[in-house]
Structure formats: structure tokens, C-alpha cells
Short mmCIF file of C-alpha atoms in Angstrom, two decimals:
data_model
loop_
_atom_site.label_atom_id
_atom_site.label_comp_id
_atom_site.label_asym_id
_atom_site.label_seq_id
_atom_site.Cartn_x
_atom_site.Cartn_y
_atom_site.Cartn_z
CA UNK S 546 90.45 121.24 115.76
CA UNK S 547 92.35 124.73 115.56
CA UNK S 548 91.36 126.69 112.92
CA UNK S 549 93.59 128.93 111.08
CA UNK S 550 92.47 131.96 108.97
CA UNK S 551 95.13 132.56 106.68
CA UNK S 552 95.29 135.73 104.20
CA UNK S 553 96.49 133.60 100.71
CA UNK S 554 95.41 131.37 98.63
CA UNK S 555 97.62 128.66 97.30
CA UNK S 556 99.82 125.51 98.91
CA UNK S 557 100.33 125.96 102.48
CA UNK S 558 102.98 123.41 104.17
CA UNK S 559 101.34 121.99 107.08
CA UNK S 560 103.80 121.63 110.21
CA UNK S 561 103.74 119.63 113.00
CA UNK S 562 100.61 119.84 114.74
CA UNK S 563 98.63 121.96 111.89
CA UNK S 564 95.11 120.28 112.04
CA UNK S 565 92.38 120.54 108.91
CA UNK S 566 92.69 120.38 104.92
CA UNK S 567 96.50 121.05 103.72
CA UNK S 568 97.91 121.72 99.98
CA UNK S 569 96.16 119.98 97.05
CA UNK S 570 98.72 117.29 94.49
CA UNK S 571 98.73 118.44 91.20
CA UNK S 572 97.49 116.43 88.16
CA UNK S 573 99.59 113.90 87.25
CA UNK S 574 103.39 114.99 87.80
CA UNK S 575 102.90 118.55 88.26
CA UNK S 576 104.19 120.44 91.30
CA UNK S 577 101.75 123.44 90.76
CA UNK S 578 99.21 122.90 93.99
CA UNK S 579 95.97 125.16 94.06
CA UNK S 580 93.22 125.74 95.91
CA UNK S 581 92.10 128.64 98.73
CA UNK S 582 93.59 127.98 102.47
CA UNK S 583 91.01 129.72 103.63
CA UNK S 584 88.00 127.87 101.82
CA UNK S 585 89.35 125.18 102.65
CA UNK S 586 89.77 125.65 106.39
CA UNK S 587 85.72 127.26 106.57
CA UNK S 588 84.52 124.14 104.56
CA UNK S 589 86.18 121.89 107.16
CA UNK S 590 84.69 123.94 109.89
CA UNK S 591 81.52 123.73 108.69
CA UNK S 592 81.37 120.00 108.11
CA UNK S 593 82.96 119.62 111.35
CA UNK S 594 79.85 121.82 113.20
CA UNK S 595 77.07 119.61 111.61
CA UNK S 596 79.20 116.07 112.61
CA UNK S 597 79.02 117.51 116.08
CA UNK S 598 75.41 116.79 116.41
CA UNK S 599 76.01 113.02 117.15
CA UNK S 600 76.20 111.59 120.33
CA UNK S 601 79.05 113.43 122.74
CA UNK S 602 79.98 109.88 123.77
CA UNK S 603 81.40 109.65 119.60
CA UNK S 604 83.98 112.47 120.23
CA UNK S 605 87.32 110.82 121.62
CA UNK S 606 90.59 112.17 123.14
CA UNK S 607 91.84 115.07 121.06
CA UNK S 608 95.40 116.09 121.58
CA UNK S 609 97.56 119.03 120.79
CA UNK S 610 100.28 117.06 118.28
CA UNK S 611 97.68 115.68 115.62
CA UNK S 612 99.43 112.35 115.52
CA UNK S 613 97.57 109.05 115.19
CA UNK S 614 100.12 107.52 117.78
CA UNK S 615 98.78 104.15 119.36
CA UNK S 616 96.04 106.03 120.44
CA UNK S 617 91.87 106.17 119.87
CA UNK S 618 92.15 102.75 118.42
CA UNK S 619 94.44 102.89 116.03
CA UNK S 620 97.52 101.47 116.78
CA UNK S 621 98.27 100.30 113.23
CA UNK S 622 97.80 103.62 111.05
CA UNK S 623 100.76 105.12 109.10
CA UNK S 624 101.62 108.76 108.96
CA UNK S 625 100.18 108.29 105.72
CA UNK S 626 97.30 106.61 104.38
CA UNK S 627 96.08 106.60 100.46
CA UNK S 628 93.24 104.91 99.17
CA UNK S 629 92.95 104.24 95.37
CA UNK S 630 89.78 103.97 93.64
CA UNK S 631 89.22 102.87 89.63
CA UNK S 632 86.24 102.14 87.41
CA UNK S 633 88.54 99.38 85.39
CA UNK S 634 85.59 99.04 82.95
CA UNK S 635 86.82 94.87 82.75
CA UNK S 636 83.40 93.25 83.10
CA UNK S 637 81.98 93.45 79.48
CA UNK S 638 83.07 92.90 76.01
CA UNK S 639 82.97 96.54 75.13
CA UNK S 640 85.67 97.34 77.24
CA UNK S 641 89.11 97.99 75.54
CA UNK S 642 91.03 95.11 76.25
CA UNK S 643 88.29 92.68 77.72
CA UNK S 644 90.17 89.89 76.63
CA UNK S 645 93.47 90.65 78.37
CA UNK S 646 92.43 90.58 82.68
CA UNK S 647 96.05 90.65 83.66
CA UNK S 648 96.43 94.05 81.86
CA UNK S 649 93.98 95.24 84.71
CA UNK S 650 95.27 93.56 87.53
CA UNK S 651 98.86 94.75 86.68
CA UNK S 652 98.36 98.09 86.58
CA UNK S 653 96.68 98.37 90.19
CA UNK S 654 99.29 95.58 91.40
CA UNK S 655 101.70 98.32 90.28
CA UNK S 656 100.03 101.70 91.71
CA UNK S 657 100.38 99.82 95.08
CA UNK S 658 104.00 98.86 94.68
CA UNK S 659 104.75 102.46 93.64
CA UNK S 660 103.34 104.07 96.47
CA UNK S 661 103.40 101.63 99.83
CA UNK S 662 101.31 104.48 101.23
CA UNK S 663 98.18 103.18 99.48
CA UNK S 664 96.20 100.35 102.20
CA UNK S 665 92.59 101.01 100.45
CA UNK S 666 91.76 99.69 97.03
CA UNK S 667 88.05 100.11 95.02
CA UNK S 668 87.59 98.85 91.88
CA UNK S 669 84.32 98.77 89.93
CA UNK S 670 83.37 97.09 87.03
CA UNK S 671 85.11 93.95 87.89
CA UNK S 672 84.75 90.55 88.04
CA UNK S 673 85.67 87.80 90.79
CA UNK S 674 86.93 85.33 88.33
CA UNK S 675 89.22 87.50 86.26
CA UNK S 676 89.77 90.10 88.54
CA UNK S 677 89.28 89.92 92.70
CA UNK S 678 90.83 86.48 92.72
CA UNK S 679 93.71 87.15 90.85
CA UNK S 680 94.74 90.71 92.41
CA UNK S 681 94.13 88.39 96.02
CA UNK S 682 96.44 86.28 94.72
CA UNK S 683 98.81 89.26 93.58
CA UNK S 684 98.64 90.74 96.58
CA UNK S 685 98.79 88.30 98.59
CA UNK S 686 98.40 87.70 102.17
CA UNK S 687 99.19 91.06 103.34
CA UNK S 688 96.04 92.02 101.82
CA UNK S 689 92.41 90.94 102.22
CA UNK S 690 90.06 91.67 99.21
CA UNK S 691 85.96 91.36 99.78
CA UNK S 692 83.48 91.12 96.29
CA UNK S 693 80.31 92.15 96.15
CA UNK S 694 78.22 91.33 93.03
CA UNK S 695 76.16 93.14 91.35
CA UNK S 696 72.33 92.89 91.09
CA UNK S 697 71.05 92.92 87.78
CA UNK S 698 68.56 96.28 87.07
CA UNK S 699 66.72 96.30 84.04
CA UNK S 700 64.13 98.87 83.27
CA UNK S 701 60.56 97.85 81.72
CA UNK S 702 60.15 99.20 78.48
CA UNK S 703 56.04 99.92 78.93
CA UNK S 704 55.98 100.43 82.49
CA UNK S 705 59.20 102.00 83.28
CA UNK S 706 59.64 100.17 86.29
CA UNK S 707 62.93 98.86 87.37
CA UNK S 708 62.94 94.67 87.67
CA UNK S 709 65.27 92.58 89.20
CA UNK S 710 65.73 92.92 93.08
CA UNK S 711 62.46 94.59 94.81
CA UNK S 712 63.27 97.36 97.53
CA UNK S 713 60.17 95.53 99.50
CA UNK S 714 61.92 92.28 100.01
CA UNK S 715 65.32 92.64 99.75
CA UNK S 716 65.89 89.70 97.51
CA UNK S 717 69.38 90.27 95.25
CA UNK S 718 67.45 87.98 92.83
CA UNK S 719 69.74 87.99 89.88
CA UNK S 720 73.64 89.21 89.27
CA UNK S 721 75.44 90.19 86.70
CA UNK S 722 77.72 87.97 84.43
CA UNK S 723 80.69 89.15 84.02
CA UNK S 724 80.70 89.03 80.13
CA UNK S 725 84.85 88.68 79.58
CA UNK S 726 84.39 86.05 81.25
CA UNK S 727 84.50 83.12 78.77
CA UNK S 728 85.41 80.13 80.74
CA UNK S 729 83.17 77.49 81.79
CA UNK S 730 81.01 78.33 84.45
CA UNK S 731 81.18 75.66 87.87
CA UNK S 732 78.87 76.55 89.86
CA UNK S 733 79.66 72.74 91.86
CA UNK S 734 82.74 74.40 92.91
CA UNK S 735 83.21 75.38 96.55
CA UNK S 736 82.09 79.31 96.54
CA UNK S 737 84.73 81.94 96.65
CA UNK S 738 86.53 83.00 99.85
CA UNK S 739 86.20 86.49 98.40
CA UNK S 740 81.97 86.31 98.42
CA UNK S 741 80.72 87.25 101.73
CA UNK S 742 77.12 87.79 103.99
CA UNK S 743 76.01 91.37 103.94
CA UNK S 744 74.68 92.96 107.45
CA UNK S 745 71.22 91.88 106.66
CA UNK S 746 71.83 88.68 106.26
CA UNK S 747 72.01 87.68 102.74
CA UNK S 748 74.98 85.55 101.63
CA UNK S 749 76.19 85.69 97.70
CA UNK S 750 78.43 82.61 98.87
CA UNK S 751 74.47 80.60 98.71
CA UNK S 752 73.43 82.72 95.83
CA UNK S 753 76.83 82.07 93.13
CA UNK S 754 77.29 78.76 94.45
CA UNK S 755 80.35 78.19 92.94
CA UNK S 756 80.52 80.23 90.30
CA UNK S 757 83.16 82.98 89.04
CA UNK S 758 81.98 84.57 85.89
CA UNK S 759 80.12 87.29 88.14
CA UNK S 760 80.53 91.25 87.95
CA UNK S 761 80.43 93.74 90.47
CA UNK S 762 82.65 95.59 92.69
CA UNK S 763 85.62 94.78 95.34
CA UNK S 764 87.28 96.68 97.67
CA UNK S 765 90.70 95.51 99.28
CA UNK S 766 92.55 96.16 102.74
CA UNK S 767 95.93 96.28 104.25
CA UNK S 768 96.51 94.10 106.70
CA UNK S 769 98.21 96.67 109.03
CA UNK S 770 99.96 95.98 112.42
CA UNK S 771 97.31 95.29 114.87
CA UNK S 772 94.14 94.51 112.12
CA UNK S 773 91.77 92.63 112.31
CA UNK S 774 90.07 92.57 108.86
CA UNK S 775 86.75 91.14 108.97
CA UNK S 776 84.66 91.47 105.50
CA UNK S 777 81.20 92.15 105.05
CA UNK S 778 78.56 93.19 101.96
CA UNK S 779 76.27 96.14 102.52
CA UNK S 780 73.19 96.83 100.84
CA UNK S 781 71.27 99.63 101.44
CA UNK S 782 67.90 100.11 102.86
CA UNK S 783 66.10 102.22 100.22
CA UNK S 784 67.37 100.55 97.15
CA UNK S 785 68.13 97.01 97.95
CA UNK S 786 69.23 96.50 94.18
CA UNK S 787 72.12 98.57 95.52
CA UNK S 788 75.16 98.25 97.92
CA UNK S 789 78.66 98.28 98.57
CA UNK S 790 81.74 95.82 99.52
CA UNK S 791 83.17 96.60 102.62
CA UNK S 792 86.20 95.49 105.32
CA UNK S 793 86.13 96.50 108.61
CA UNK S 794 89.28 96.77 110.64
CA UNK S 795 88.42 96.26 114.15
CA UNK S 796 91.92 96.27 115.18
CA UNK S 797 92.72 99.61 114.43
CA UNK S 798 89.17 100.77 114.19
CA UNK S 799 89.21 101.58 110.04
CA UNK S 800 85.67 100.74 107.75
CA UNK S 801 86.18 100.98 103.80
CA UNK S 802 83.53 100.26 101.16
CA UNK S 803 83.54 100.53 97.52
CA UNK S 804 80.21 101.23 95.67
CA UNK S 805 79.07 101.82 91.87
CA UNK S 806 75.95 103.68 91.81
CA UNK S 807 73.41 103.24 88.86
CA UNK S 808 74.17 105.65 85.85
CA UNK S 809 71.96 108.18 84.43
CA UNK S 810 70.02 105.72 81.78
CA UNK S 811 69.09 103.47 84.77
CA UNK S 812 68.93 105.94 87.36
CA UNK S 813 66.98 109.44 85.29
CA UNK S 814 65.06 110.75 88.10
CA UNK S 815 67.91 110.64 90.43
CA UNK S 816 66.08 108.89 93.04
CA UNK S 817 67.92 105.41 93.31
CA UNK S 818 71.40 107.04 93.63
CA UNK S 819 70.08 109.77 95.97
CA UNK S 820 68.89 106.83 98.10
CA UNK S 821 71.95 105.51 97.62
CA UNK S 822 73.77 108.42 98.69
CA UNK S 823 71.76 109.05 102.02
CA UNK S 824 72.37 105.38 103.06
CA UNK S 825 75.72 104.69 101.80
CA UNK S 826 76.34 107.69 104.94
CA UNK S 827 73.61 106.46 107.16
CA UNK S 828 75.33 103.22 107.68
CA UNK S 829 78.75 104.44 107.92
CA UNK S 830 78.40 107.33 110.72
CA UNK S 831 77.01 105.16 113.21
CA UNK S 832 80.43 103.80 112.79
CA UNK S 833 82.19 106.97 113.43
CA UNK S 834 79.93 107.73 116.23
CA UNK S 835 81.77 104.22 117.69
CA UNK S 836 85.64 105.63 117.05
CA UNK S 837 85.88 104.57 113.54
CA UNK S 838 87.37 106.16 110.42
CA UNK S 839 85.74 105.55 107.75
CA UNK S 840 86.47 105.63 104.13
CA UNK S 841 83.44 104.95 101.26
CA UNK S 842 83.35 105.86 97.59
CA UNK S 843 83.83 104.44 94.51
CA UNK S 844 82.19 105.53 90.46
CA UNK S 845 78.93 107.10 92.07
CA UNK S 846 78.02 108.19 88.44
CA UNK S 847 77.21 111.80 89.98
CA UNK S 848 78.98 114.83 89.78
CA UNK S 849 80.38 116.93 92.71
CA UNK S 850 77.87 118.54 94.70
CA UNK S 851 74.68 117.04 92.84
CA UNK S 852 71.72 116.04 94.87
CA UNK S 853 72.85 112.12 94.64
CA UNK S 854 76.09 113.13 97.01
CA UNK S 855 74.75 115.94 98.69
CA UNK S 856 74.06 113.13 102.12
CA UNK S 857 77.69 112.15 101.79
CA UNK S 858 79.45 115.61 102.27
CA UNK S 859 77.76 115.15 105.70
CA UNK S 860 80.31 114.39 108.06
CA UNK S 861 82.70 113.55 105.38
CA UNK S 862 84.51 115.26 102.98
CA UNK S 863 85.67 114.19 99.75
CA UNK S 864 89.70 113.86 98.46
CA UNK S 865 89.57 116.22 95.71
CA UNK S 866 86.68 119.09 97.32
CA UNK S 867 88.33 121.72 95.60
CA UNK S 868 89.68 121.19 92.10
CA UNK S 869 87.05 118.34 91.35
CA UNK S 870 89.44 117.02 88.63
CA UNK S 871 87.17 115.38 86.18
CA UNK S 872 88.00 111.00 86.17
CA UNK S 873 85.65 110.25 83.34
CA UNK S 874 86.70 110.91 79.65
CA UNK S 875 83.43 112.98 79.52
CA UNK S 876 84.92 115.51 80.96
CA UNK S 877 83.17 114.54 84.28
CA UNK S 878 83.91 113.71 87.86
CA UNK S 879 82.47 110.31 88.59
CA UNK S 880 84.80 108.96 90.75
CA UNK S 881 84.83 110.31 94.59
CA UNK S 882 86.79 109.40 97.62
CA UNK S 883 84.68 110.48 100.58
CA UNK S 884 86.40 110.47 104.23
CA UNK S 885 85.26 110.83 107.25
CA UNK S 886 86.05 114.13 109.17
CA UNK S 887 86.79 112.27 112.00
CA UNK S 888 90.56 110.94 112.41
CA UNK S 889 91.60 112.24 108.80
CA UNK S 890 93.18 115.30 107.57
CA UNK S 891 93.52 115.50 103.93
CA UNK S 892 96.34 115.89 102.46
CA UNK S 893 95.43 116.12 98.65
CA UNK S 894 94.19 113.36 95.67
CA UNK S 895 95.56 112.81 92.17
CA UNK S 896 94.48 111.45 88.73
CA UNK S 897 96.98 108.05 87.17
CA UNK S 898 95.85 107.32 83.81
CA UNK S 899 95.82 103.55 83.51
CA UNK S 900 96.37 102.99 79.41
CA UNK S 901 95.69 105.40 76.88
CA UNK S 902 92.97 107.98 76.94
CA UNK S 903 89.87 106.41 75.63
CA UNK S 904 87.85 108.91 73.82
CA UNK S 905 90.15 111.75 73.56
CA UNK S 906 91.96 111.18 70.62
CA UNK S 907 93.86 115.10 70.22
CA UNK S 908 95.62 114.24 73.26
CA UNK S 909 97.46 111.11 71.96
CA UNK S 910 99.38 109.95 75.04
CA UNK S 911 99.34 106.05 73.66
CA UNK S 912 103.44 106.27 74.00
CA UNK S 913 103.77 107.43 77.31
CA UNK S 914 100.56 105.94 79.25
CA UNK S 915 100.67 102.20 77.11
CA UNK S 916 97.71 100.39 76.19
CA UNK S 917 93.96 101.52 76.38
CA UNK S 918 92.35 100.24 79.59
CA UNK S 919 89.24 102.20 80.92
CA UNK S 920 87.20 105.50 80.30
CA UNK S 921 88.00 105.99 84.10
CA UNK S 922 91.09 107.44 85.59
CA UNK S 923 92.30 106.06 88.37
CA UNK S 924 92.03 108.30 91.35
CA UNK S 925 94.06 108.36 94.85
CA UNK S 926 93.21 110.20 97.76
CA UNK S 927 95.55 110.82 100.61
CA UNK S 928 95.41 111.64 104.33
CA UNK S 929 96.78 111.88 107.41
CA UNK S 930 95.65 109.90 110.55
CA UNK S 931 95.10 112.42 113.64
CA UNK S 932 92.61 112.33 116.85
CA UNK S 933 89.67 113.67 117.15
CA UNK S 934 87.81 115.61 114.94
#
């Protein structure tokens, strides 16, 4: 990687074989970019110094253009790459719009068709019924889509204790219903080609049976010249309540996972999603370490730079590092899009606002943005595909 001190701050074209972090998009439609050049460039330099403690035998062939061309693995990647993630808040009755799936499914269905850049999808707050097997069916076979369900975590009122899936055992005991979800449940139907094993063996295929009226999370792949999309669940070692759906490309050498960490009234001491954090990494850079780029995020219900992500800006860096754009009507920044520094140079991220504004009534954009959908934004990070680090 070359690194280039430059004297400004601001939007700095990148040209032909420029390597590291390049100008920021602006919110929504704007074409004001921000952020320091130089920040940006130390920040990548310093990530890139701790990565370089893994084995020597992880760092591939760099070259002088910065091109991703049918090289390290990757014969499929684009110039461009943009991966979309979205809280859709469509798995409980709460939700504006419960009642009306295809509202949800249309809007990502369109965010893809308006940029053909985007080959990563995350959603959260789903379900497979209403949501995953429709947008499969949407998408269709150009696209592979992988659901994970979500445990079901309930807190003890006297003890305090978390029930539901024990970190001893590993057990995903029970999931969440996906409460829109009024239909009939059959679990004698044959289980979902979207349900999958996870890398410790578990299988939700055994565990839903047939059932659809499940909640949780999906994440959705590009089927890109060359791929070969396999799909697999993770859960993660600490907190086996918790985990992630993921697709791994072992054509062109590409891992994605979507995750929805516990929120702050399940989660008050910090400590699942800080476990969370440390092995939603952990089992993603021994991936790197083998050639692959990897791409892992989703509503981690943690700000930027709290102690819950503090593991992942380890050898990755996140879409929006600088401006930290809040995606949560809060006022917050929930939502993160964390890449690998190996194989990716950023190009910049950007807030879409999916329906109205839900909770933010002085800025009444009802006319322009349509119906109310989520109290998430939906958020899209970009990058470029290069060698090396």
C-alpha cells in the first residue's frame, strides 16, 4: 500500500493506481463530500500495521495498478462493489406497516435495480416467510439469499439471568416468531432452502421443520462470474444465543455475513455484544488470512467506536469511519458496514431513507420518501476491489 500525505482536507479524486480510503458520498443526493485525506490515509495505515501480524503466508501478490483483475482469487469482482445493509423492522406488529411485506421487499428489490453495483444485501428484523423467500424469489436466480433465525433471549425478572440458548451447550433452543406473520404455521412442510447448518454443526432446517413464520436475519449474494456461493449460519463462541447468516464465495474468494446484535435492554452490561463483537472478527480473519475479502455487519445496536465494536475495527474498517452518519431515528449510528482491509479500498457509504421518517415528525418528508417503513435507514457502503493489502 503507498501512502500519500496530502496537505488538505476534503474530496480527493483517486486516479488510477491511488491505493487506501478515497472521498466520502454525501447524504442522500448531496455532492458536498467531507472528511480529512490525511486522517483518513493514517487510520488506514494503522489498521493496516496491526493486520500485518497474521501469518506472512496471508499476504498475496500486490501489484502497482490496484486493480482486482483475474487475479488473487477473484476473477469475478467488479470495479465496483456495494453492499446494502437495513434494519427493515418487518418482524413484529409494532412495526409501521407490518401488515404490508411486499412494501419491504420492494423497496430493497428496487435499491438493487437502481444501483447494479450493489452484490451484498443484510437485512435484519426479517422474516423467512414474508420476507427471505419472497426477495429470493424477486431476485431470482442470480442471487442466493441464506436465513438465519433468531434465538429467543429473555431476561429473568428475579435473577437477571438471560434464558433461552445456554453459552455452555450451544443449544439454539427456541426462535423467534415472526409476529406479522399471520398465516398458518406448517411445520409438515419440507424446510426452507433458505435455512441452513451453521459451522458447528447445528441445522435450523431440523429445528423449524417446516415452518415459515420465523424472525431473524438474512443476508443475500450475487452470483458473480466465476462464484461459487455456498451458505452457511455462524454462531459465535462466547454467546451462542448469538450469530450471523453468512455466504461464502469460494469462486472468487468473497465471505459476507449479516448480524443483529442484542440491544441495550437485553444486552446493559455490554458483555454479550462485546462477545459478539470479538467473535463476529475472530471467525472472519482466519478467512482473510486464507485470501478472502470479507464483508460482516449488520444493526450491531452499538455506536461507532464503543467497546462492543472496538474487536471489529481490527483488520477492518468500517464504510462510513469518518462522518458516522447516524441510521437510527435516535439520532444514532446502529447500522455498520465493516470491510476487511484486505482487497478493499473504500470508496465512501450513504444513507436511502426507505418510507417516511419514523419519529421525526419536523422533518415531514412523507411526499417525497412515500410510506413509513422502518426506524432504520438503509445504509450502502461502497468499495473498490484491489490486491493486497
Amino acid at each position: 500500500m503507498r501512502v500519500v500525505l496530502l496537505p488538505t482536507c476534503g474530496f480527493v479524486a483517486g486516479t488510477g493506481g491511488q491505493r487506501g480510503f478515497r472521498g466520502r458520498w454525501a447524504h442522500q443526493s448531496s455532492s458536498t463530500y467531507g472528511g480529512c485525506v490525511v486522517r483518513e490515509i493514517l487510520a488506514r495505515f494503522s489498521r493496516v500495521c496491526r493486520v500485518l501480524a497474521v501469518p506472512l503466508f496471508a499476504v498475496l501478490l500486490l501489484t502497482s495498478t490496484g486493480t482486482a483483475t483475474a487475479v488473487d482469487g477473484a476473477p469475478g469482482l467488479p470495479d465496483k462493489v456495494s453492499v446494502l445493509s437495513w434494519n427493515a423492522c418487518g418482524a413484529y406488529e409494532g412495526c409501521p406497516h407490518w401488515d404490508k411485506p411486499e412494501l419491504r421487499v420492494d423497496q430493497v428489490v428496487k435499491a438493487v435495480q437502481d444501483d447494479p453495483s450493489v452484490a451484498v444485501i443484510m437485512l435484519q428484523e426479517v422474516c423467512l416467510g414474508l420476507h427471505a423467500e419472497p426477495l429470493q424469489e424477486r431476485l431470482g436466480d442470480g442471487w442466493q439469499v441464506q436465513f438465519r433465525a433468531a434465538p429467543v433471549v429473555r431476561k429473568d425478572p428475579v435473577t437477571g439471568d438471560h434464558e433461552g440458548p445456554t453459552r455452555e451447550t450451544g443449544d439454539l433452543g427456541t426462535v423467534h416468531t415472526c409476529l406479522s406473520d399471520k398465516r398458518v404455521p406448517t411445520p409438515e412442510a419440507a424446510p426452507s432452502a433458505l435455512l441452513n447448518h451453521d459451522e458447528q454443526g447445528n441445522d435450523q432446517r431440523v429445528q423449524a421443520g417446516g415452518r415459515r413464520d420465523l424472525a431473524g436475519v438474512l443476508v443475500a449474494m450475487k452470483k458473480l462470474p466465476g462464484s461459487e456461493l455456498h451458505p452457511v449460519n455462524m454462531t459465535f463462541v462466547e454467546d451462542k444465543k448469538q450469530g450471523a447468516a453468512c455466504i461464502k464465495d469460494t469462486g472468487n474468494l468473497l465471505f459476507a455475513c449479516s448480524s443483529h446484535f442484542l440491544n441495550k435492554g437485553a444486552d446493559p452490561d455490554e458483555l454479550s455484544r462485546t462477545a459478539s463483537g470479538r467473535d463476529f472478527r475472530d471467525q472472519t480473519v482466519h478467512l482473510q488470512a486464507q485470501g478472502y475479502r470479507t464483508v460482516i455487519g449488520g444493526d450491531l445496536n452499538a455506536t461507532p467506536d464503543s467497546k462492543p465494536l472496538q474487536p471489529l475495527y481490527d483488520g477492518n474498517f468500517e464504510a462510513d469511519v469518518n462522518q458516522k452518519r447516524p441510521t437510527h431515528t435516535s439520532g444514532g449510528k446502529l447500522d455498520h458496514i465493516f470491510f476487511s482491509d484486505y482487497g478493499w479500498d473504500l470508496v465512501g457509504a450513504r444513507l436511502d431513507y426507505p418510507g417516511d421518517l419514523w419519529g421525526m415528525p419536523s422533518l415531514d418528508l412523507r411526499a417525497t420518501f412515500g410510506v413509513l417503513l422502518s426506524d432504520h435507514w438503509m445504509f450502502k457502503g461502497t468499495v473498490n476491489p484491489v490486491t493486497g493489502w
